[in-house]
Amino acid sequence: MSNQAGSTLETPIKTYRIQGLTCAHCAATFEKNVKELSGVLDAKVNLGAAKITVEGQTTIEELERAGAFENIKIRDEKIKKIEKEPFWKQQENIKVYISVILLVISWFLGQQHGEDYIASTIGYAVSIIIGGYSLFITGLKNISKWKFDMNTLMTIAIIGAALIGEWGEGATVVILFAISEVLERFSLDKARHSIEVLMDISPKEALIRRGDEEMLVLVENIQVGDIMIVKPGQKVAMDGIVIKGVSTINQAAITGESVPVAKTIDDEVFAGTLNEEGLLEVKVTKTVEDTTLAKIIHLVEEAQAEKAPSQVFVDRFAKYYTPAIILLALIIAIIPPLLVGDWSKWIYEGLAVLVVGCPCALVVSTPVAVVTAIGNAARNGVLIKGGAFLEEAGALKVIAFDKTGTLTKGIPTVTDVIAYHVNDNEALKLAAAIEKSSHHPLAAAIVKKAEEVGTDFQSVRLKDFQSLTGKGLKAKVEDQWYFIGSPSLFSEMHQFMKNDIEEAITKLQKEGKTVMIFGTSADVLAIFAVADEVRATSSGIIKELHQMGIEETVMLTGDNQHSAEVIGNVVGVSVTKAELLPEDKLAYIKKLRQHEQKVAMVGDGVNDAPALAAASVGFAMGGAGTDTALETADIALMSDDLSKLPYTIQLGRRTLSIIKQNITFALALKLIALLLVIPGWLTLWIAIFADMGATLMVTLNSMRLLKNS
């Protein structure tokens, strides 16, 4: 690897797309070759996303030469992807078809003229060369460097089979190994397809109005502040804010929500979503590289490059497993014939051990499952930042929830209006006229309620508006002073209140609501109860989590104990912790982790960042359009509700289960095949079918994660 002193800060880092990357071993070889290029300081291949990030100076031509062993093609990340031929037509597969045809012809010739027939042997030899050319080149290079991997094993086995005269079985081994590589490439292509779909959902151009002129502009040339016109039935090309029009937008591609969302002036829209009804004018707020969709694609691709704990284990295991298989094959080929003779038979058995010991199935057991699951989650509005977090989600025992904005809507709402001496609307009209001058969230709730019922509070003329610090507000309307504030404000003015009013206040407070009193210095005219409404889905989600086997659910809030317990009982959490500062929430998460290793924290991604970071896995809600959520969370639920939480946990469990099944099946099948050596029953046919069968089963089992259930 080239090391160039100085200019570290100025070293360019560039990402390229790769076409033709077929397996984990090929990716490692390609990465190593690129690192050895002159001018390259470092390189990292992302197999799942088919990308390479290069630090240093190089060219596409040099990169393609580094990948010539696999006929790898490179393109700039920003260039539109090359349309690939159908899988069965791809060049890599044609050599397999030719080899199969030659194998079948040679087998028929051998059946008719005997296995020693020269034309049959030549046919097998040509089949081996065509089908295994690239395998032999890599394998022989590895042998010369004392590097042992699956290519080394297969090369030794095939050459050995030819040397002892087993041409037909050698050719069969080559073809079946090539078929297993085709299956691995097919499974990776299917897993990558989920990201390619995301890349294609956003339009490549948009109708933009600049001044009085409307024009179609490529998204790369659209600037922040441009006005984008989105007609009914069209997809939104860029993130922005609606400045004119009303419509419904299908946001499934971003949030996973199947129900369209109403959009009007000042609402945010995202690139890749579908405008269903009205004409919208949208002010562009982000460049094409910074849209929410672009960030999702980038983060998912980065996540696919992160190794899950099980994959790290498999890689470490394979590092020792392959040399051990070679040693075992040597022992089988040498020790028995020294004791009982028959070198040809035991060398054959040793070659069969090399084939059956090929770690193909083991190597693909984890990455294909993880890449497939992360792609599935992205399509369903869940952004998982790596295989490690996917596995953590599958092993969760305790889930802690922030209350405001997570279990509740986070917006105070007037739930009760009890009027005395005046009707409800008149009380709301006067109260809203006073509260409109306040910036307090509770004041906003009163104003919003007045707007909803249609009172004309804007027409009310106020005189001498005053704020009573910590207690409320007062203002004069038509020479009458009106007050609105806490019950304590009116207790001070009236010394005592009527029993029915005190009972109403007490009842509302026991329900966990904040009470506000409106009236004059002489009378109470109305009681307003304000509460942060519980999300309609919260209790159902908590119940579902308990049914799934989550042992404990905890609600963490800064609210007073009484209100917190009311909401905790409504949603059905196991434990409620109230009156907590952010540092208290962090301490509680740490305490939980001391007793329960797998603890999740669910929040809005803006507050409680320390608690999110301290948990085994942090879930941020409402990731769509919220950069903070995308940055702070391990897993971002793109829609602003909890409906995807059980889905994510279930996906994590299914992925963990499938990885365990894959590893167990791959090792068990090889062990059974290896045991056939003892009676001398292991043949090259059985060995290659055991290896290919394990690879096929592991791949197909991983592909089950493409489905949502």
C-alpha positions as a printed Julia matrix, in Angstrom:
709×3 Matrix{Float64}:
   0.0     0.0     0.0
   1.33    3.38   -0.98
   2.09    5.83    1.81
   2.47    9.46    0.87
   3.64   11.78    3.59
   1.87   15.04    4.3
  -1.34   16.27    2.68
  -3.39   13.95    4.87
  -6.1    16.54    5.25
  -6.25   17.08    1.49
  -6.43   13.4     0.53
  -9.45   12.91   -1.73
 -12.02   10.26   -0.79
 -14.23    9.02   -3.61
 -16.9     6.34   -3.89
 -17.48    4.17   -6.98
 -20.16    1.65   -7.93
 -19.04   -1.91   -8.7
 -20.58   -4.28  -11.23
 -19.65   -7.97  -11.22
 -18.78   -8.4    -7.54
 -19.96  -11.93   -6.79
 -18.8   -13.09   -3.37
 -17.27  -12.1    -0.05
 -13.91  -13.6    -0.99
 -13.86  -11.69   -4.3
 -14.66   -8.48   -2.41
 -11.73   -9.05   -0.02
  -9.36   -9.81   -2.93
 -10.5    -6.74   -4.86
 -10.12   -4.52   -1.8
  -6.58   -5.83   -1.24
  -5.64   -5.26   -4.9
  -6.94   -1.67   -4.8
  -5.0    -0.92   -1.6
  -1.82   -1.96   -3.41
  -2.39    0.54   -6.24
   0.08    3.43   -6.44
  -1.49    6.58   -4.99
  -4.12    4.74   -2.92
  -3.88    5.21    0.85
  -6.87    3.08    1.81
  -9.9     1.35    0.3
 -13.06   -0.24    1.66
 -15.41   -2.48   -0.32
 -19.11   -2.62    0.62
 -20.27   -5.98   -0.77
 -23.95   -5.5     0.09
 -24.19   -2.14   -1.68
 -21.65   -3.05   -4.42
 -19.53    0.05   -3.72
 -15.89    0.84   -3.05
 -14.65    3.92   -1.21
 -11.11    4.9    -2.13
  -8.88    7.27   -0.2
  -6.2     8.67   -2.49
  -5.61    9.19   -6.21
  -6.6     6.56   -8.78
  -8.62    6.11  -11.97
 -11.51    3.9   -13.03
  -9.16    2.11  -15.46
  -6.74    1.24  -12.63
  -9.6     0.02  -10.45
 -10.9    -2.21  -13.24
  -7.4    -3.67  -13.7
  -7.36   -4.45   -9.97
 -10.66   -6.29  -10.47
  -9.73   -8.01  -13.75
  -9.64  -11.4   -11.99
 -13.44  -11.2   -11.71
 -14.11   -8.99  -14.76
 -15.24   -6.2   -12.41
 -16.59   -3.0   -13.97
 -16.47    0.39  -12.2
 -18.52    3.55  -12.6
 -18.72    6.87  -10.8
 -21.28    6.83   -7.95
 -23.28    9.66   -9.55
 -23.57    7.99  -12.98
 -26.86    6.19  -13.58
 -26.54    2.46  -13.15
 -25.9     0.32  -16.21
 -28.92   -1.76  -17.09
 -27.92   -5.36  -16.59
 -28.94   -8.23  -18.82
 -31.37  -10.8   -17.41
 -29.6   -13.03  -14.89
 -29.64  -16.1   -17.15
 -28.0   -14.11  -19.99
 -25.12  -12.68  -17.94
 -21.64  -13.42  -19.25
 -20.49  -15.04  -16.0
 -23.13  -17.74  -16.43
 -22.4   -18.59  -20.08
 -19.21  -20.5   -19.18
 -21.31  -22.65  -16.84
 -23.7   -23.56  -19.71
 -20.78  -24.49  -22.0
 -19.11  -26.6   -19.3
 -22.36  -28.44  -18.58
 -22.85  -29.24  -22.28
 -19.26  -30.55  -22.59
 -19.69  -32.61  -19.4
 -22.89  -34.25  -20.68
 -21.36  -35.01  -24.11
 -18.21  -36.47  -22.49
 -20.32  -38.6   -20.14
 -22.29  -40.09  -23.06
 -19.04  -40.8   -24.94
 -17.65  -42.5   -21.83
 -20.8   -44.62  -21.48
 -20.56  -45.78  -25.1
 -16.78  -46.27  -25.46
 -15.57  -46.7   -21.9
 -14.29  -44.23  -19.31
 -10.76  -44.34  -20.8
 -11.95  -43.14  -24.2
  -9.61  -40.28  -25.17
 -12.36  -38.01  -26.59
 -14.28  -38.35  -23.33
 -11.2   -37.44  -21.27
 -10.45  -34.44  -23.52
 -14.07  -33.29  -23.18
 -13.86  -33.46  -19.38
 -10.52  -31.57  -19.44
 -11.93  -28.77  -21.64
 -15.01  -28.59  -19.38
 -12.72  -28.21  -16.34
 -10.66  -25.46  -18.01
 -13.66  -23.42  -19.23
 -15.65  -23.75  -16.02
 -12.72  -23.36  -13.63
 -10.29  -21.03  -15.38
 -10.73  -18.06  -13.03
 -10.9   -20.44  -10.04
  -7.55  -22.03  -10.97
  -5.82  -18.68  -11.54
  -6.85  -17.48   -8.07
  -6.22  -20.84   -6.43
  -2.72  -21.27   -7.87
  -1.78  -17.71   -6.83
  -3.02  -18.5    -3.33
  -1.03  -21.75   -3.16
   2.14  -19.88   -4.2
   1.51  -17.43   -1.31
   0.5   -20.16    1.18
  -2.92  -18.55    1.41
  -5.73  -21.0     2.13
  -9.34  -20.26    1.23
 -12.17  -21.92   -0.7
 -10.46  -21.3    -4.06
  -7.32  -23.03   -2.77
  -9.33  -26.03   -1.56
 -11.22  -26.43   -4.82
  -8.1   -25.99   -6.98
  -6.19  -28.71   -5.08
  -9.2   -31.04   -5.18
  -9.84  -30.65   -8.92
  -6.16  -30.95   -9.96
  -5.8   -33.94   -7.64
  -8.87  -35.62   -9.17
  -7.38  -35.18  -12.65
  -3.99  -36.58  -11.54
  -5.56  -39.8   -10.22
  -7.65  -40.16  -13.39
 -11.05  -39.02  -12.01
 -11.63  -36.57  -14.9
 -15.41  -36.88  -14.89
 -15.75  -36.2   -11.18
 -13.25  -33.34  -11.43
 -15.35  -31.72  -14.16
 -18.5   -32.23  -12.1
 -16.86  -30.57   -9.09
 -15.93  -27.53  -11.23
 -19.45  -27.15  -12.61
 -21.25  -27.61   -9.3
 -18.88  -25.15   -7.62
 -19.58  -22.65  -10.42
 -23.32  -23.19   -9.91
 -22.97  -22.49   -6.17
 -21.19  -19.22   -7.04
 -24.06  -18.35   -9.42
 -26.52  -18.94   -6.57
 -24.51  -16.71   -4.24
 -24.4   -13.97   -6.89
 -28.15  -14.31   -7.47
 -28.92  -13.99   -3.76
 -26.74  -10.87   -3.44
 -28.41   -9.35   -6.51
 -31.82   -9.95   -4.92
 -30.68   -8.37   -1.65
 -29.23   -5.34   -3.47
 -32.44   -4.94   -5.45
 -34.22   -3.45   -2.41
 -31.76   -0.54   -2.44
 -31.86   -0.17   -6.22
 -35.65    0.18   -5.94
 -35.17    3.05   -3.46
 -32.72    4.71   -5.86
 -35.23    4.57   -8.7
 -38.34    5.87   -6.93
 -37.35    9.53   -7.11
 -37.81   11.36  -10.46
 -34.67   12.41  -12.32
 -36.15   15.83  -13.27
 -38.82   18.23  -12.0
 -40.95   21.12  -13.23
 -39.39   24.27  -11.74
 -40.64   27.87  -11.86
 -37.97   30.54  -11.82
 -39.44   34.02  -12.11
 -42.31   33.76  -14.58
 -40.79   30.86  -16.53
 -41.55   27.15  -15.99
 -38.97   24.59  -17.11
 -38.01   20.93  -16.68
 -34.76   20.77  -14.72
 -32.56   17.77  -13.86
 -32.59   17.21  -10.09
 -28.79   17.72   -9.98
 -29.34   21.3   -11.2
 -32.21   22.21   -8.84
 -31.21   24.76   -6.2
 -32.44   25.38   -2.66
 -35.19   28.0    -2.88
 -36.47   26.93   -6.31
 -40.25   26.57   -6.65
 -41.2    23.04   -7.71
 -44.62   22.37   -9.28
 -45.98   18.89   -8.54
 -49.08   17.84  -10.46
 -51.58   15.17   -9.33
 -50.21   11.67  -10.0
 -46.6    12.86  -10.09
 -43.81   11.96   -7.7
 -42.1    14.64   -5.65
 -38.52   15.02   -6.9
 -37.01   17.02   -4.0
 -37.55   17.67   -0.29
 -39.37   20.92    0.37
 -42.11   22.94    2.07
 -45.58   23.36    0.53
 -46.2    27.05   -0.22
 -49.43   26.64   -2.22
 -52.1    23.98   -2.63
 -53.69   21.12   -0.72
 -53.28   17.42   -1.49
 -52.66   13.96   -0.05
 -49.21   12.4    -0.36
 -48.4     8.69   -0.35
 -45.24    8.52    1.8
 -44.89    4.71    1.86
 -41.45    4.83    0.23
 -40.07    6.93    3.1
 -42.12    6.08    6.2
 -43.71    2.73    5.31
 -47.18    4.22    5.96
 -49.75    2.81    3.55
 -52.33    5.53    4.3
 -51.78    8.8     2.36
 -51.04   11.89    4.48
 -52.83   15.24    4.0
 -50.5    18.12    3.09
 -51.18   21.84    3.05
 -49.23   25.11    3.32
 -46.08   24.9     5.54
 -46.12   21.07    5.56
 -42.96   19.17    4.61
 -42.83   16.8     1.62
 -40.11   14.32    0.69
 -38.44   13.23   -2.54
 -39.79    9.92   -3.86
 -43.31   10.35   -2.42
 -46.42   10.4    -4.63
 -48.78   13.38   -4.96
 -52.25   11.84   -5.26
 -54.83   14.62   -5.66
 -54.13   18.35   -5.8
 -51.61   20.62   -7.5
 -48.81   21.62   -5.12
 -46.18   24.31   -5.26
 -43.18   23.36   -3.15
 -40.21   25.45   -2.1
 -37.1    23.24   -2.36
 -35.22   23.04    0.97
 -32.45   20.5     0.22
 -30.14   19.63   -2.67
 -30.45   16.2    -4.31
 -27.52   14.84   -2.27
 -29.16   15.89    1.03
 -32.77   14.74    0.57
 -34.23   12.4     3.18
 -34.35    9.64    0.54
 -30.66   10.15   -0.34
 -29.75    9.93    3.35
 -31.79    6.75    3.76
 -30.04    5.12    0.79
 -26.61    6.19    2.05
 -27.24    4.99    5.62
 -28.7     1.65    4.49
 -25.72    1.01    2.21
 -23.34    1.86    5.04
 -25.34   -0.42    7.34
 -24.95   -3.31    4.9
 -21.17   -2.91    5.13
 -21.2    -3.19    8.94
 -20.59   -6.73   10.13
 -23.0    -8.27   12.61
 -21.51  -10.06   15.66
 -22.42  -13.45   14.19
 -20.67  -12.54   10.93
 -17.53  -11.52   12.82
 -17.66  -14.92   14.57
 -18.08  -16.77   11.26
 -15.19  -14.88    9.65
 -12.94  -15.64   12.62
 -14.04  -19.28   12.61
 -13.47  -19.67    8.84
  -9.93  -18.29    9.25
  -8.98  -21.39   11.29
 -11.5   -23.78    9.76
 -10.03  -23.79    6.21
  -6.41  -24.67    7.21
  -7.82  -27.33    9.56
  -9.71  -28.93    6.64
  -6.51  -28.98    4.53
  -4.62  -30.61    7.42
  -7.41  -33.19    7.87
  -7.37  -33.97    4.13
  -3.57  -34.52    4.24
  -3.92  -36.84    7.24
  -6.63  -38.88    5.47
  -4.59  -39.05    2.24
  -1.34  -40.14    3.98
  -1.94  -41.98    7.29
  -4.42  -44.76    6.23
  -2.42  -45.86    3.14
   0.74  -46.1     5.27
  -1.16  -48.54    7.5
  -3.32  -50.48    5.01
  -2.03  -49.46    1.55
  -4.32  -48.4    -1.34
  -2.94  -44.88   -1.94
  -5.35  -44.12   -4.77
  -8.45  -44.76   -2.63
  -7.32  -42.61    0.32
  -5.96  -39.77   -1.8
  -9.41  -39.73   -3.41
 -11.01  -39.59    0.06
  -8.68  -36.74    1.02
  -9.68  -34.79   -2.09
 -13.35  -35.37   -1.24
 -12.68  -33.95    2.25
 -11.24  -30.8     0.65
 -14.4   -30.35   -1.41
 -16.88  -31.03    1.37
 -14.88  -28.78    3.68
 -15.2   -25.78    1.35
 -16.57  -22.98    3.58
 -18.91  -21.44    0.94
 -22.13  -22.06    2.86
 -20.58  -20.91    6.13
 -19.25  -17.68    4.61
 -22.61  -16.67    3.09
 -24.68  -17.84    6.09
 -24.7   -14.43    7.81
 -24.09  -11.57    5.31
 -26.87  -12.57    2.9
 -29.35  -12.76    5.79
 -28.3    -9.39    7.25
 -28.2    -7.54    3.9
 -31.62   -8.95    2.96
 -33.18   -8.01    6.33
 -31.82   -4.45    6.29
 -33.17   -3.97    2.74
 -36.57   -5.32    3.79
 -36.66   -2.92    6.76
 -35.79    0.08    4.53
 -38.72   -0.72    2.24
 -40.98   -0.72    5.31
 -39.9     2.63    6.71
 -37.35    1.36    9.24
 -33.73    2.46    8.96
 -31.35    0.01   10.67
 -27.76    1.24   10.83
 -26.03   -2.14   10.92
 -26.3    -5.87   11.45
 -25.21   -5.47   15.08
 -28.29   -3.35   15.87
 -30.54   -5.78   14.0
 -29.27   -8.61   16.19
 -29.61   -6.45   19.32
 -33.24   -5.7    18.41
 -33.93   -9.41   18.13
 -32.55  -10.08   21.62
 -34.32   -7.27   23.54
 -35.83   -7.99   26.96
 -36.65   -4.47   28.25
 -37.89   -1.41   26.32
 -37.93    2.09   27.83
 -40.07    4.83   26.25
 -39.82    8.58   26.49
 -43.4     9.8    27.14
 -43.81   13.11   25.33
 -43.96   12.72   21.57
 -43.48    8.94   21.78
 -46.32    7.36   23.76
 -48.18   10.67   23.56
 -48.64   13.06   20.63
 -46.46   15.72   22.23
 -49.04   18.45   21.56
 -51.18   19.74   24.48
 -54.89   19.58   23.64
 -57.98   20.91   25.38
 -59.89   17.82   26.5
 -62.62   19.37   28.7
 -64.49   22.69   28.83
 -66.79   23.2    31.85
 -68.56   26.6    31.68
 -70.43   28.48   34.43
 -72.79   31.43   33.76
 -71.69   31.53   30.04
 -71.76   28.96   27.24
 -68.65   26.98   26.23
 -68.0    28.93   23.01
 -68.26   32.32   24.72
 -65.8    31.19   27.4
 -63.4    29.87   24.73
 -63.72   33.09   22.69
 -62.73   35.35   25.6
 -60.02   32.98   26.91
 -58.43   32.57   23.44
 -58.47   36.36   22.92
 -56.29   36.69   26.02
 -54.12   33.58   25.41
 -53.27   34.48   21.78
 -50.68   36.95   23.1
 -48.9    34.22   25.09
 -46.28   31.79   23.79
 -46.95   29.11   26.4
 -47.88   25.62   25.0
 -51.03   25.56   27.17
 -52.08   28.92   25.69
 -51.61   27.47   22.2
 -53.96   24.62   23.15
 -56.72   27.09   24.15
 -56.29   29.09   20.9
 -56.33   25.94   18.8
 -59.55   24.74   20.49
 -61.19   28.14   19.85
 -60.23   27.91   16.17
 -61.62   24.38   15.91
 -65.07   25.39   17.23
 -65.12   28.51   15.02
 -65.18   31.31   17.59
 -64.3    34.8    16.36
 -61.8    35.51   19.15
 -59.68   37.73   16.86
 -62.41   40.39   16.94
 -62.22   40.77   20.73
 -60.52   44.06   21.74
 -58.21   43.78   24.75
 -57.03   46.53   27.07
 -54.22   46.45   29.61
 -52.95   42.91   28.86
 -50.7    41.67   31.69
 -48.76   38.51   32.48
 -48.96   37.26   36.07
 -45.6    35.44   36.35
 -46.0    31.77   37.16
 -49.76   32.09   37.64
 -51.5    33.2    34.44
 -52.71   36.23   32.46
 -55.21   39.06   32.84
 -56.72   41.6    30.44
 -59.59   44.07   30.31
 -62.48   43.53   27.85
 -65.15   46.26   27.74
 -64.05   47.6    31.14
 -64.22   44.12   32.75
 -61.05   42.4    34.01
 -60.75   38.74   33.02
 -58.22   36.27   34.41
 -56.96   32.92   33.12
 -54.43   30.76   34.95
 -53.8    28.05   37.5
 -56.32   27.09   40.23
 -53.97   28.7    42.79
 -54.46   32.11   41.11
 -58.23   31.96   41.71
 -57.81   30.52   45.2
 -55.85   33.64   46.13
 -58.48   35.96   44.6
 -61.56   34.21   45.96
 -60.06   32.81   49.17
 -62.2    29.73   48.5
 -64.21   28.28   45.62
 -67.56   26.55   45.54
 -67.5    22.85   46.35
 -68.68   21.74   42.9
 -65.87   23.72   41.22
 -63.24   22.3    43.6
 -64.58   18.78   42.99
 -64.4    19.27   39.21
 -60.8    20.52   39.48
 -59.78   17.59   41.69
 -61.45   15.06   39.38
 -59.66   16.43   36.27
 -56.29   16.48   38.04
 -56.73   12.86   39.09
 -57.21   12.05   35.42
 -53.7    13.42   34.8
 -54.84   16.65   33.17
 -53.55   20.19   33.66
 -56.36   22.49   34.84
 -56.73   26.17   33.84
 -59.4    28.49   35.32
 -61.02   31.37   33.43
 -63.11   34.05   35.12
 -63.36   37.45   36.77
 -62.31   38.6    40.2
 -65.82   37.71   41.37
 -66.72   34.49   39.53
 -65.25   31.4    37.89
 -66.63   31.35   34.33
 -64.99   28.2    32.98
 -62.62   25.34   33.69
 -60.32   24.16   30.87
 -58.54   20.79   31.13
 -55.46   20.37   28.93
 -53.63   17.11   28.32
 -50.98   15.69   26.05
 -53.12   13.07   24.32
 -51.99    9.46   24.29
 -51.45    8.13   20.78
 -54.31    5.88   19.72
 -51.85    3.08   18.91
 -49.73    3.23   22.09
 -51.67    0.84   24.33
 -52.09   -1.69   21.51
 -48.37   -1.59   20.73
 -47.39   -2.04   24.4
 -49.77   -5.0    24.67
 -48.35   -6.53   21.49
 -44.79   -6.16   22.81
 -45.7    -7.98   26.02
 -47.36  -10.74   24.02
 -44.16  -11.05   21.96
 -42.22  -11.8    25.13
 -40.77   -8.39   26.04
 -40.38   -8.82   29.8
 -40.68   -5.19   30.88
 -41.81   -1.88   29.38
 -40.85    1.37   31.14
 -42.14    4.92   30.65
 -39.67    7.71   31.46
 -40.96   11.29   31.83
 -40.29   14.63   33.44
 -44.01   15.0    34.31
 -45.33   14.92   37.87
 -45.88   11.47   39.35
 -49.7    11.66   39.35
 -50.09   12.59   35.68
 -47.38   10.1    34.66
 -49.08    7.23   36.49
 -52.4     8.01   34.8
 -50.82    7.87   31.33
 -48.72    4.84   32.28
 -51.88    2.97   33.31
 -53.67    4.0    30.11
 -50.93    2.69   27.81
 -50.22   -0.36   29.98
 -46.47   -0.06   30.65
 -44.96   -2.24   33.39
 -43.13    0.59   35.19
 -43.58    4.39   35.27
 -40.71    6.67   36.29
 -41.65   10.36   36.65
 -40.06   13.74   37.44
 -36.84   12.73   35.65
 -34.25   15.09   34.21
 -32.3    13.92   31.11
 -29.4    12.82   33.33
 -31.87   10.81   35.47
 -33.11    8.98   32.37
 -29.52    8.18   31.41
 -28.8     6.84   34.9
 -31.94    4.69   34.83
 -31.01    3.16   31.43
 -27.54    2.35   32.78
 -29.12    0.76   35.85
 -31.38   -1.38   33.66
 -28.4    -2.52   31.58
 -26.62   -3.7    34.73
 -29.45   -6.15   35.37
 -30.73   -6.75   31.83
 -28.11   -6.81   29.1
 -30.49   -6.03   26.21
 -32.35   -2.73   26.83
 -33.85   -0.44   24.17
 -34.67    3.26   24.49
 -37.39    4.73   22.27
 -37.58    8.51   21.86
 -38.03   11.27   19.31
 -34.32   11.51   18.55
 -34.15   15.17   19.56
 -34.35   14.95   23.36
 -32.89   12.19   25.52
 -29.91   11.62   23.2
 -27.73   10.4    26.13
 -30.32    7.75   27.05
 -30.62    6.67   23.4
 -26.85    6.3    23.22
 -26.58    4.38   26.5
 -29.17    1.74   25.54
 -28.27   -1.52   23.77
 -30.17   -0.11   20.81
 -31.71    3.35   20.45
 -34.93    3.77   18.45
 -35.75    7.28   17.17
 -39.28    8.01   16.0
 -40.22   10.34   13.18
 -36.93   10.0    11.29
 -38.43   11.36    8.06
 -37.16   14.9     7.72
 -35.46   14.87   11.12
 -31.69   14.9    10.68
 -31.15   14.52   14.43
 -33.13   11.28   14.52
 -31.17    9.86   11.6
 -27.88   10.77   13.26
 -28.48    9.83   16.91
 -30.44    6.6    16.63
 -29.23    3.07   15.95
 -32.62    2.4    14.37
 -34.91    5.14   12.99
 -38.66    4.55   12.66
 -39.36    6.9     9.76
 -43.07    7.33   10.51
 -44.1     9.26   13.62
 -45.73    6.35   15.44
 -44.81    3.11   17.15
 -46.43    0.72   14.66
 -43.06   -0.38   13.23
 -41.47   -1.21   16.61
 -42.91   -4.75   16.95
 -42.15   -5.36   13.24
 -38.48   -4.39   13.78
 -38.1    -6.6    16.85
 -39.74   -9.49   15.02
 -37.46   -8.95   12.0
 -34.43   -8.98   14.31
 -35.6   -12.23   15.88
 -36.25  -13.84   12.49
 -32.81  -12.76   11.28
 -31.11  -14.15   14.4
 -33.04  -17.39   14.01
 -32.18  -17.74   10.32
 -28.48  -17.0    10.94
 -28.37  -19.7    13.64
 -30.2   -22.13   11.33
 -27.75  -21.35    8.51
 -24.62  -21.85   10.61
 -25.99  -25.02   12.23
 -27.14  -26.51    8.91
 -23.88  -25.66    7.09
 -21.7   -27.24    9.78
 -23.99  -30.23   10.41
 -24.19  -31.2     6.74
 -20.4   -31.01    6.39
 -19.89  -33.02    9.58
 -22.22  -35.77    8.34
 -20.39  -35.87    5.0
 -17.0   -35.98    6.76
 -18.14  -38.92    8.9
 -18.63  -40.89    5.68
 -14.81  -40.96    5.4
 -14.63  -43.52    8.24
 -16.24  -46.36    6.22
 -14.68  -44.94    3.04
 -18.04  -43.94    1.53
 -17.29  -40.27    0.84
 -17.04  -39.57   -2.9
 -16.4   -36.36   -4.81
 -20.04  -36.49   -5.95
 -21.34  -36.65   -2.39
 -18.84  -33.98   -1.3
 -19.78  -31.42   -3.92
 -23.51  -32.06   -3.5
 -23.11  -31.61    0.26
 -21.25  -28.33   -0.28
 -23.58  -27.01   -2.98
 -26.65  -28.26   -1.13
 -25.57  -26.41    2.01
 -24.92  -23.21    0.03
 -28.27  -23.49   -1.75
 -30.21  -24.14    1.48
 -28.46  -21.32    3.36
 -29.13  -18.89    0.51
 -32.79  -19.84    0.1
 -33.3   -19.73    3.87
 -31.84  -16.19    3.99
 -34.08  -15.08    1.12
 -37.11  -15.75    3.35
 -36.27  -12.42    4.99
 -37.44  -10.65    1.83
 -40.97  -11.37    3.03
 -42.57   -9.33    5.81
 -43.79  -12.26    7.84
